[in-house]
Amino acid sequence: MSGTPLDAALTAAATVVLARDTYQGPDRTPADLVRNRRAWLLGLIARSSALRAQARALLPGDHPGRLVLHPSADVAAAAARLAEAGTTTLERRVRQCTESNQKLKGKLRTLRQRLEYARSDIDRLRADRDAARRAAADAEQEITDLQARLAAQHRRLKDPRSLAAALLTALPRDADAALRASLHDLVAPPRAAASARSRDLRVTPLGGDDHIGGSCLLVESGGTRLLVDAGMRPGDTPEPPRDIAAALQARPEAVVVTHAHADHCGYVPALAARLPRLRVVATPESCRLMPVMWQDSLKVMQQRADIRNSYGGSWEPLYDRTAVDAAVTRLEELPVGVPRRIGDLTVELFPAGHILGAAGVVVRAGDRRVVVSGDISGFRQESVDGYRLPDSARGADLLVLESTCCAEKHDDRETRVGDLVRTVADVHAAGGRVLIPAFALGRAQELALLMRTRLPHVPVLVDGMAKDLTRTFESASDRTIFGGNVVPAPRPPAYDSFTEGVVIATSGMLTAGPAVEWAARILPEADSAVLLSGYQDEESGGRRLFEDARGGAPVHELPARHGTRSVPLRARVDQIRLSAHADRHGLLDIADETRAAQVMLVHGVQAKQRGFRQTLDVRGHATAPTAPWQAT
């Protein structure tokens, strides 16, 4: 093929045309076809990209005639016009074609960018779809949980003892005495009088004594055994109270639960499943809150078991849904200030502050008495008042006293609340967001009430398990939390649309849950803040975040389902202490007011307990070792 680039291109095109079975013209050679039907060939080349492609394959890779056969019809037409005008201006026209080609490449880049944007939109739509699916799954799970709780409550109200306990709680104080006595006998059938020896009283800590978590206390008198609390020990895989085997061997008649935190009530379903006659006694408020806590604990344990076992581990949750149903069915409401028989023992609950429904316990065996403080506080909070010690607790033989904060002196509570309110107000005024990871029961409701009363102009979302428990909290108390500026978080989550205000979300130690998802969005924002609202365990995500922020780390590793994920660390990170436990002075006040013959410390750190025992001794309080104790 020789001549001009156009001739070469036309010759190649003619070769392709003559090779087609459909061609029926008189010309029999490419040269004839080029010479006799030049305009027809040019039109055919302009219209047919397939012809251009086949003809282009017949020309060498660097042949200028390939421009006439370019895949772009515009480029091919321009090249043909250039070639028709003559070869003297070919270089200039080739340059024009090159410019045209560059424009087309620019258009191609634009189209590719649009494609990327479209792909981003698709990714966002997929993310929205996945979020909607998760929200639907969450809603379905919530419906399932509610149905399970409702069914368990129906079964509970069919049980004569539980129904009688609920009726006793609902009766007014001036109700018919005979009716009260009949109901009381249904709840606690009278027994033959105990022997003098059976009035001896024995107390054995089975967990939560020189550590925090897994609280469990065995109380024995005569032929009666009961537990005060049966909590879980927290961790990656929760564990039962340390000496739970001794509790199972004792086969207690009842477990008296001081309050609905998992470290005090979390193991109750497992006991209920293994001890078919076990009574579960607690305040009416705790009886409403515990089923929600148990269901959530079961869900978290199932998730952890799935993750652990997917890596080749072997771990099963401490109990199943059947156990939760058994525990709910066995719930027995006991208002504060009302004595109730449990075998040879009598128990009486009193308000302990701390959280809604929290109670201390006075256990009586004849003239012997043990007072168990449970988690206790003497100051008023937005969500609950302080403890009120009954006369029956004064002068007891033994005070079993929690010691969580026995080495601390807390600042004035109003000062700490003021610091929190000012910090939130400042961040909100600057246009930022505030995340407060909070424990689902107690702390979350306290914070929400503080925001509602002190900062009514600041929007507040309550997310995660805290949202469900807040609804239950409202139904079990006389306090309204949702409404005004405080609302439950929507589903799908409002991670990006909630651009200013406060998010109160679980988990409180930033180990999992929606608090971690919110932190992933808020930590990179320089005008925003994360306020850690309570105790952070050494291995918790909250403790690591605080240390990274204090050390000036540019990024932080947040927990993820499989490992961790890095996020920029630009937000302000502070720790606010709004403890719901009595401090050193508060605990001394309780010991002074009780004036028990001996004091046993539980629910604390051993090294700090040693120092506090010395203080108690100096103040004239005899201390008992954290070991089996007996009054005879």
XYZ file of C-alpha atoms in Angstrom:
632
model
C 0.000 0.000 0.000
C 1.551 3.320 -1.164
C 0.559 6.888 -1.920
C -0.995 9.352 0.524
C -2.134 8.288 3.967
C -5.706 8.638 2.726
C -5.049 6.366 -0.241
C -3.498 3.776 2.023
C -6.499 3.945 4.369
C -8.956 3.708 1.455
C -7.060 0.773 -0.016
C -7.178 -1.067 3.315
C -10.905 -0.336 3.610
C -11.503 -1.516 0.042
C -9.635 -4.745 0.809
C -11.972 -5.385 3.722
C -15.091 -4.554 1.661
C -14.103 -6.841 -1.234
C -13.554 -9.686 1.253
C -17.162 -9.491 2.386
C -19.657 -11.856 0.808
C -22.241 -9.102 0.733
C -20.316 -6.928 -1.749
C -21.774 -7.269 -5.302
C -20.269 -4.262 -7.153
C -18.394 -4.375 -10.517
C -14.994 -3.467 -9.082
C -12.804 -6.506 -8.489
C -9.612 -5.013 -6.979
C -8.962 -2.555 -4.119
C -7.406 -0.090 -6.589
C -10.561 -0.235 -8.775
C -12.775 0.375 -5.805
C -10.656 3.316 -4.571
C -10.541 4.885 -7.979
C -14.188 4.404 -8.970
C -16.062 4.669 -5.632
C -13.913 6.958 -3.500
C -16.765 9.053 -1.994
C -18.779 5.904 -1.204
C -15.787 4.394 0.601
C -15.240 7.588 2.620
C -18.889 7.581 3.713
C -18.721 3.904 4.605
C -15.568 4.501 6.690
C -17.273 7.407 8.489
C -20.324 5.304 9.355
C -18.797 1.935 10.246
C -16.531 1.609 13.268
C -16.208 -2.133 12.510
C -14.851 -1.367 9.022
C -12.372 1.136 10.479
C -11.179 -1.399 12.998
C -10.639 -4.172 10.417
C -8.939 -1.850 7.958
C -6.742 -0.324 10.619
C -5.414 -3.790 11.418
C -4.030 -3.993 7.840
C -1.792 -0.926 8.313
C 1.471 -0.817 10.271
C 1.240 0.520 13.802
C 2.967 3.835 12.969
C 1.312 4.453 9.593
C -0.302 7.926 9.401
C -3.220 6.425 7.457
C -4.452 4.820 10.705
C -5.749 8.261 11.711
C -8.310 8.059 8.898
C -9.392 4.752 10.423
C -9.398 6.026 14.058
C -12.016 4.444 16.420
C -13.502 7.931 16.910
C -15.643 8.927 13.967
C -14.759 12.590 14.583
C -11.030 11.911 14.454
C -11.371 9.720 11.360
C -13.394 12.377 9.506
C -10.922 15.100 10.463
C -7.998 12.958 9.284
C -9.737 12.239 5.998
C -10.295 15.956 5.383
C -6.667 16.649 6.154
C -5.517 13.957 3.776
C -7.821 15.239 1.007
C -6.295 18.696 1.368
C -2.850 17.336 0.537
C 0.222 16.156 2.303
C 1.938 19.573 2.451
C -0.128 20.588 5.476
C -0.347 17.084 6.973
C 1.847 17.820 10.000
C -0.214 20.858 10.964
C -3.421 18.956 10.530
C -2.081 15.967 12.359
C -1.387 18.366 15.213
C -4.990 19.537 15.037
C -6.093 15.930 15.144
C -3.871 15.383 18.143
C -5.503 18.353 19.857
C -8.892 16.905 18.997
C -7.728 13.633 20.423
C -6.649 15.409 23.629
C -10.075 16.968 23.912
C -11.615 13.584 23.535
C -9.290 12.278 26.220
C -10.444 15.153 28.429
C -14.026 14.162 27.792
C -13.046 10.614 28.628
C -11.500 11.765 31.927
C -14.678 13.692 32.706
C -16.763 10.639 31.967
C -14.474 8.544 34.142
C -14.832 11.061 36.992
C -18.588 10.919 36.593
C -18.300 7.160 36.717
C -16.319 7.398 39.983
C -18.928 9.740 41.416
C -21.603 7.297 40.330
C -19.678 4.479 41.966
C -19.390 6.572 45.160
C -23.125 7.152 45.033
C -23.609 3.422 44.585
C -21.315 2.763 47.560
C -23.297 5.251 49.652
C -26.543 3.676 48.550
C -25.157 0.257 49.431
C -24.051 1.579 52.826
C -27.518 3.053 53.351
C -29.036 -0.241 52.279
C -26.808 -2.172 54.684
C -27.622 0.286 57.479
C -31.326 -0.112 56.744
C -30.931 -3.889 56.821
C -29.109 -3.674 60.152
C -31.792 -1.345 61.475
C -34.473 -3.776 60.333
C -32.593 -6.649 61.966
C -32.243 -4.604 65.164
C -35.950 -3.805 65.109
C -36.788 -7.453 64.514
C -34.494 -8.464 67.392
C -36.107 -5.831 69.610
C -39.560 -7.184 68.760
C -38.357 -10.715 69.525
C -36.881 -9.571 72.846
C -40.038 -7.700 73.800
C -42.195 -10.679 72.917
C -39.953 -12.956 74.987
C -40.092 -10.571 77.972
C -43.859 -10.255 77.644
C -44.288 -14.032 77.519
C -42.025 -14.448 80.557
C -43.975 -11.790 82.465
C -47.234 -13.574 81.611
C -45.791 -16.805 82.982
C -44.556 -14.943 86.052
C -48.014 -13.565 86.790
C -49.451 -17.074 86.560
C -47.082 -18.245 89.306
C -48.928 -17.947 92.660
C -45.887 -16.750 94.606
C -44.847 -14.119 92.040
C -48.427 -12.947 91.609
C -48.910 -12.663 95.368
C -45.659 -10.680 95.670
C -46.784 -8.299 92.918
C -50.181 -7.846 94.613
C -48.508 -7.142 97.949
C -46.435 -4.460 96.261
C -49.485 -2.883 94.641
C -51.693 -2.882 97.755
C -51.991 0.423 99.611
C -50.518 0.582 103.101
C -53.972 0.648 104.693
C -55.242 -2.440 102.847
C -57.080 -5.166 104.738
C -54.673 -6.829 107.188
C -56.163 -10.292 106.639
C -55.673 -9.969 102.885
C -52.098 -8.861 103.392
C -51.440 -11.794 105.724
C -52.924 -14.290 103.255
C -50.825 -12.929 100.398
C -47.730 -12.915 102.580
C -48.287 -16.570 103.492
C -48.485 -17.394 99.766
C -45.167 -15.664 99.164
C -43.418 -16.988 102.281
C -45.266 -19.953 103.844
C -44.779 -20.076 107.628
C -42.441 -22.688 109.067
C -42.046 -24.344 112.441
C -40.054 -22.295 114.916
C -36.315 -22.716 114.489
C -34.153 -24.136 117.250
C -31.826 -21.901 119.203
C -28.852 -23.300 117.336
C -30.476 -22.601 113.981
C -30.439 -18.906 114.863
C -26.668 -18.886 114.418
C -25.750 -16.740 111.429
C -22.951 -17.433 108.954
C -21.788 -15.173 106.063
C -19.391 -16.366 103.336
C -18.240 -14.207 100.386
C -18.290 -16.290 97.196
C -17.188 -13.496 94.849
C -16.704 -9.768 94.587
C -14.963 -9.504 97.950
C -11.387 -8.376 97.213
C -12.192 -7.531 93.601
C -14.940 -5.771 91.638
C -17.305 -8.020 89.699
C -19.058 -11.304 90.331
C -20.571 -10.172 93.641
C -22.055 -13.083 95.587
C -22.583 -13.552 99.321
C -23.854 -16.745 100.971
C -25.898 -16.244 104.179
C -26.820 -19.307 106.270
C -28.887 -19.899 109.381
C -30.158 -23.253 110.549
C -31.499 -25.058 107.512
C -31.867 -21.925 105.389
C -29.389 -20.643 102.837
C -29.753 -17.596 100.627
C -27.510 -15.585 98.351
C -27.196 -11.838 98.259
C -26.393 -11.083 94.604
C -25.049 -13.353 91.889
C -23.128 -11.224 89.421
C -20.873 -11.825 86.465
C -17.178 -11.070 86.379
C -16.587 -8.804 83.370
C -14.116 -9.641 80.649
C -13.805 -10.655 77.011
C -15.692 -13.760 78.037
C -17.729 -13.085 81.219
C -17.347 -15.503 84.096
C -19.512 -16.514 87.087
C -18.732 -15.564 90.693
C -15.395 -16.986 91.810
C -16.770 -19.699 94.134
C -20.080 -20.360 92.402
C -19.652 -24.106 92.916
C -20.143 -23.571 96.654
C -23.400 -21.712 95.954
C -24.713 -24.535 93.801
C -23.728 -27.077 96.418
C -25.543 -25.053 99.119
C -28.724 -25.004 96.971
C -30.024 -21.676 98.339
C -33.742 -21.030 98.631
C -33.441 -17.527 97.217
C -31.120 -14.931 95.771
C -31.754 -11.407 97.012
C -30.508 -8.988 94.334
C -29.352 -5.556 95.497
C -29.599 -3.906 92.069
C -29.728 -4.541 88.328
C -26.089 -4.026 87.307
C -24.623 -7.122 85.658
C -21.810 -7.471 88.217
C -24.527 -8.036 90.851
C -27.375 -9.760 88.969
C -25.829 -11.073 85.737
C -25.464 -14.723 86.814
C -28.985 -15.081 88.236
C -30.455 -16.729 85.070
C -27.795 -19.461 85.206
C -28.712 -20.151 88.837
C -32.428 -20.126 88.048
C -31.875 -22.719 85.329
C -29.970 -25.048 87.681
C -32.037 -24.482 90.829
C -35.711 -24.952 89.886
C -37.069 -23.756 93.259
C -34.880 -20.651 93.545
C -36.707 -17.429 94.471
C -35.396 -14.181 92.960
C -36.144 -11.293 95.320
C -35.536 -7.626 94.471
C -37.177 -4.213 94.554
C -40.045 -3.637 92.076
C -37.794 -1.317 90.038
C -35.020 -3.910 89.777
C -37.603 -6.539 88.795
C -38.409 -4.391 85.760
C -34.827 -3.568 84.860
C -33.194 -6.990 85.264
C -34.997 -8.768 82.377
C -33.693 -6.108 79.974
C -30.167 -6.492 81.360
C -30.305 -10.295 81.132
C -31.483 -10.271 77.532
C -28.773 -7.829 76.530
C -26.098 -9.831 78.346
C -27.242 -12.963 76.527
C -27.072 -11.191 73.167
C -23.555 -9.871 73.871
C -22.371 -13.290 75.056
C -23.733 -14.937 71.908
C -21.890 -12.409 69.735
C -18.651 -12.942 71.637
C -19.032 -16.700 71.402
C -19.519 -16.456 67.610
C -16.376 -14.336 67.229
C -14.265 -16.453 69.577
C -15.382 -19.733 68.047
C -14.827 -18.453 64.484
C -11.112 -18.243 65.385
C -11.064 -21.845 66.577
C -11.902 -21.166 70.218
C -14.495 -22.942 72.282
C -16.750 -20.920 74.578
C -20.466 -20.927 75.251
C -22.610 -18.227 76.890
C -23.194 -18.696 80.622
C -26.914 -19.221 80.012
C -29.534 -19.319 77.253
C -32.954 -17.760 76.650
C -34.684 -20.536 78.569
C -32.651 -19.562 81.634
C -33.652 -15.902 81.211
C -37.313 -16.941 81.020
C -36.904 -19.028 84.192
C -35.338 -16.099 86.064
C -38.054 -13.672 84.925
C -40.781 -16.120 85.957
C -39.231 -16.422 89.416
C -38.984 -12.652 90.075
C -40.488 -11.685 93.419
C -41.035 -7.986 94.137
C -40.166 -6.747 97.613
C -40.665 -3.032 98.369
C -38.199 -1.319 100.692
C -39.114 -1.388 104.360
C -41.229 -4.557 104.152
C -39.840 -7.644 105.962
C -40.184 -10.990 104.176
C -39.488 -14.519 105.380
C -37.158 -16.783 103.488
C -37.102 -20.002 105.480
C -35.560 -19.333 108.894
C -34.375 -15.898 107.781
C -36.121 -12.563 107.357
C -34.932 -9.994 104.812
C -35.708 -6.313 104.582
C -34.560 -3.976 101.791
C -33.678 -0.310 102.217
C -32.867 2.441 99.653
C -29.152 2.486 98.778
C -28.985 5.374 96.294
C -26.545 4.386 93.495
C -29.100 3.671 90.707
C -32.851 3.232 90.374
C -34.034 0.274 92.462
C -30.718 -0.231 94.286
C -31.172 -1.548 97.816
C -29.211 -2.600 100.822
C -30.340 -5.720 102.705
C -30.919 -6.401 106.389
C -30.878 -10.172 107.013
C -32.228 -11.307 110.392
C -31.977 -14.676 112.103
C -33.687 -14.331 115.456
C -31.875 -11.487 117.197
C -28.832 -11.749 114.896
C -28.570 -9.266 112.034
C -26.326 -8.729 109.019
C -26.508 -5.568 106.921
C -25.318 -5.797 103.307
C -24.852 -2.329 101.804
C -24.768 -3.342 98.153
C -23.444 -0.509 95.979
C -24.375 2.577 97.962
C -24.243 6.386 97.858
C -25.471 9.092 100.186
C -25.767 12.062 97.835
C -28.737 13.031 95.702
C -28.470 12.483 91.962
C -30.807 13.654 89.218
C -31.987 10.069 88.763
C -32.142 8.819 92.377
C -31.875 9.998 95.971
C -29.251 8.824 98.479
C -29.464 5.878 100.897
C -31.822 5.768 103.893
C -30.733 3.435 106.666
C -33.636 1.796 108.570
C -33.694 1.328 112.325
C -33.406 -2.435 111.779
C -29.889 -1.898 110.394
C -28.520 -0.004 113.384
C -26.390 -1.950 115.842
C -26.206 -5.036 113.582
C -23.764 -7.851 114.234
C -22.056 -7.362 110.874
C -21.983 -4.673 108.184
C -20.876 -5.987 104.773
C -19.748 -2.722 103.173
C -18.797 -2.056 99.564
C -15.412 -0.351 99.162
C -15.215 0.648 95.481
C -14.047 4.193 96.260
C -12.694 3.641 99.799
C -9.405 5.376 98.928
C -10.938 8.353 97.086
C -12.175 11.766 98.126
C -14.671 13.000 95.568
C -15.005 16.651 94.698
C -18.264 18.370 95.446
C -20.802 16.815 93.078
C -22.238 20.146 91.992
C -18.733 21.283 91.031
C -18.234 18.212 88.846
C -21.660 18.655 87.256
C -20.852 22.318 86.578
C -17.591 21.351 84.840
C -19.452 18.878 82.641
C -22.168 21.376 81.731
C -19.639 24.113 80.850
C -17.605 21.742 78.671
C -20.660 20.605 76.715
C -21.899 24.207 76.336
C -18.515 25.364 75.015
C -18.235 22.572 72.451
C -21.822 23.102 71.307
C -21.272 26.875 70.941
C -18.249 26.152 68.723
C -20.381 23.996 66.440
C -18.980 20.657 67.554
C -20.442 17.386 68.758
C -19.963 15.705 72.140
C -19.856 11.938 72.625
C -20.302 10.642 76.178
C -19.806 6.864 76.371
C -21.907 5.751 79.323
C -22.944 2.633 81.204
C -26.393 1.677 79.979
C -28.086 1.584 83.375
C -27.761 4.465 85.803
C -25.052 6.643 84.247
C -26.822 7.118 80.907
C -30.081 8.187 82.551
C -28.248 10.506 84.972
C -26.436 12.231 82.101
C -29.612 12.530 80.028
C -31.447 14.149 82.940
C -28.560 16.555 83.519
C -28.598 17.578 79.866
C -32.365 17.996 79.923
C -32.427 20.174 83.041
C -29.155 22.133 82.650
C -28.828 22.485 78.851
C -32.353 22.341 77.387
C -31.212 24.097 74.186
C -28.656 21.396 73.288
C -29.948 18.417 71.235
C -29.260 15.051 72.914
C -29.421 11.542 71.428
C -29.454 8.414 73.595
C -28.191 5.376 71.674
C -27.590 1.662 72.130
C -28.675 -0.370 75.138
C -29.027 2.891 77.081
C -32.000 3.759 74.869
C -33.890 0.569 75.753
C -33.088 0.844 79.456
C -34.121 4.494 79.546
C -37.595 3.525 78.349
C -37.775 0.871 81.089
C -36.342 3.360 83.605
C -39.174 5.793 82.810
C -41.832 3.105 83.242
C -40.345 2.004 86.585
C -39.881 5.482 88.075
C -41.568 8.855 88.332
C -38.927 10.570 86.170
C -39.398 11.533 82.508
C -36.227 11.516 80.406
C -37.257 11.380 76.740
C -38.897 14.548 75.520
C -37.806 18.106 74.843
C -34.174 18.106 73.769
C -33.528 14.445 74.736
C -34.630 11.821 72.210
C -33.823 8.178 71.448
C -31.412 7.735 68.554
C -33.100 6.756 65.281
C -32.462 3.704 63.140
C -30.657 3.767 60.752
C -28.080 5.627 62.853
C -27.778 9.414 62.462
C -23.956 9.332 62.475
C -23.624 11.984 59.760
C -26.949 13.834 59.925
C -26.698 14.625 63.676
C -24.172 17.425 63.246
C -24.327 19.182 66.631
C -25.293 18.268 70.158
C -24.616 15.417 72.593
C -24.645 11.669 72.013
C -24.942 9.418 75.086
C -24.153 5.881 73.908
C -23.035 2.483 75.155
C -20.617 0.957 75.892
C -19.289 3.088 78.732
C -15.697 1.844 78.335
C -15.625 2.165 74.521
C -15.168 -1.569 74.055
C -17.999 -2.108 71.552
C -21.451 -0.927 70.559
C -22.662 2.344 69.048
C -20.290 4.428 71.208
C -17.404 3.068 69.106
C -19.209 3.918 65.849
C -19.882 7.461 67.062
C -16.253 7.814 68.181
C -15.062 6.888 64.674
C -16.954 9.934 63.333
C -16.349 12.396 66.175
C -12.674 11.829 67.074
C -11.423 13.289 63.727
C -13.365 16.557 64.356
C -11.174 19.265 65.922
C -14.179 21.202 67.304
C -15.758 18.144 68.932
C -15.144 16.222 72.157
C -15.320 12.759 73.711
C -16.006 12.810 77.448
C -15.355 9.558 79.310
C -17.952 9.565 82.045
C -16.854 6.867 84.455
C -14.317 4.283 85.530
C -12.193 2.926 82.663
C -10.672 -0.517 83.135
C -6.929 -0.879 82.407
C -7.604 -2.840 79.208
C -10.616 -0.841 78.030
C -10.865 1.177 74.837
C -11.677 4.265 76.890
C -8.466 4.001 78.917
C -6.378 3.604 75.732
C -8.113 6.618 74.152
C -7.447 8.783 77.209
C -3.765 7.790 77.239
C -3.394 8.417 73.482
C -4.971 11.865 73.816
C -2.800 12.735 76.826
C 0.299 11.608 74.903
C -0.555 13.643 71.796
C -1.010 10.649 69.479
C -2.135 11.703 65.959
C -4.306 8.596 65.483
C -6.175 6.186 67.713
C -6.984 2.508 67.230
C -10.658 1.885 67.908
C -11.968 -1.612 68.612
C -13.511 -3.377 65.628
C -15.290 -6.695 65.206
C -12.120 -8.242 63.825
C -9.159 -6.325 65.269
C -8.938 -2.520 65.277
C -9.338 0.450 62.931
C -7.340 3.690 62.861
C -8.998 7.114 63.071
C -7.410 10.585 63.295
C -7.349 11.899 66.875
C -8.207 15.608 66.688
C -11.160 15.943 69.078
C -10.810 16.963 72.699
C -10.752 13.962 75.086
C -11.490 14.455 78.792
C -12.544 12.275 81.711
C -15.415 13.365 83.924
C -16.097 11.587 87.205
C -19.719 11.361 88.279
C -19.364 8.335 90.524
C -22.524 6.742 91.922
C -20.522 5.172 94.781
C -19.852 6.636 98.200
C -16.280 7.876 98.622
C -14.029 7.375 101.659
C -15.905 9.880 103.832
C -19.293 8.604 102.695
C -18.387 5.025 103.593
C -17.155 6.121 107.018
C -20.483 7.905 107.561
C -22.346 4.675 106.736
C -20.173 2.698 109.169
C -20.699 5.364 111.868
C -24.450 5.388 111.325
C -24.782 1.601 111.309
C -22.516 1.027 114.326
C -22.284 -2.679 113.616
C -20.226 -4.906 115.886
C -17.945 -5.710 112.926
C -17.390 -4.449 109.379
C -16.459 -6.686 106.420
C -15.238 -4.967 103.246
C -16.232 -6.256 99.795
C -16.423 -4.963 96.212
C -13.044 -3.250 96.188
C -9.336 -3.503 95.441
C -7.409 -5.440 98.073
C -4.559 -2.952 98.493
C -6.966 -0.052 99.046
C -9.114 -2.126 101.394
C -6.111 -2.678 103.674
C -5.647 1.054 104.184
C -9.357 1.616 104.747
C -9.510 -1.146 107.376
C -6.832 0.705 109.314
C -8.928 3.879 109.162
C -11.990 1.970 110.384
C -9.983 0.495 113.264
C -8.764 3.968 114.286
C -12.367 5.190 114.327
C -13.399 2.346 116.620
C -14.925 -0.043 114.070
C -13.816 -3.642 114.479
C -13.165 -5.173 111.068
C -13.799 -8.754 110.049
C -11.580 -10.568 107.537
C -13.027 -11.133 104.076
C -13.684 -14.789 104.861
C -16.436 -16.894 106.402
C -17.914 -15.007 109.338
C -20.140 -16.458 112.025
C -22.175 -15.005 114.884
C -23.086 -17.465 117.638
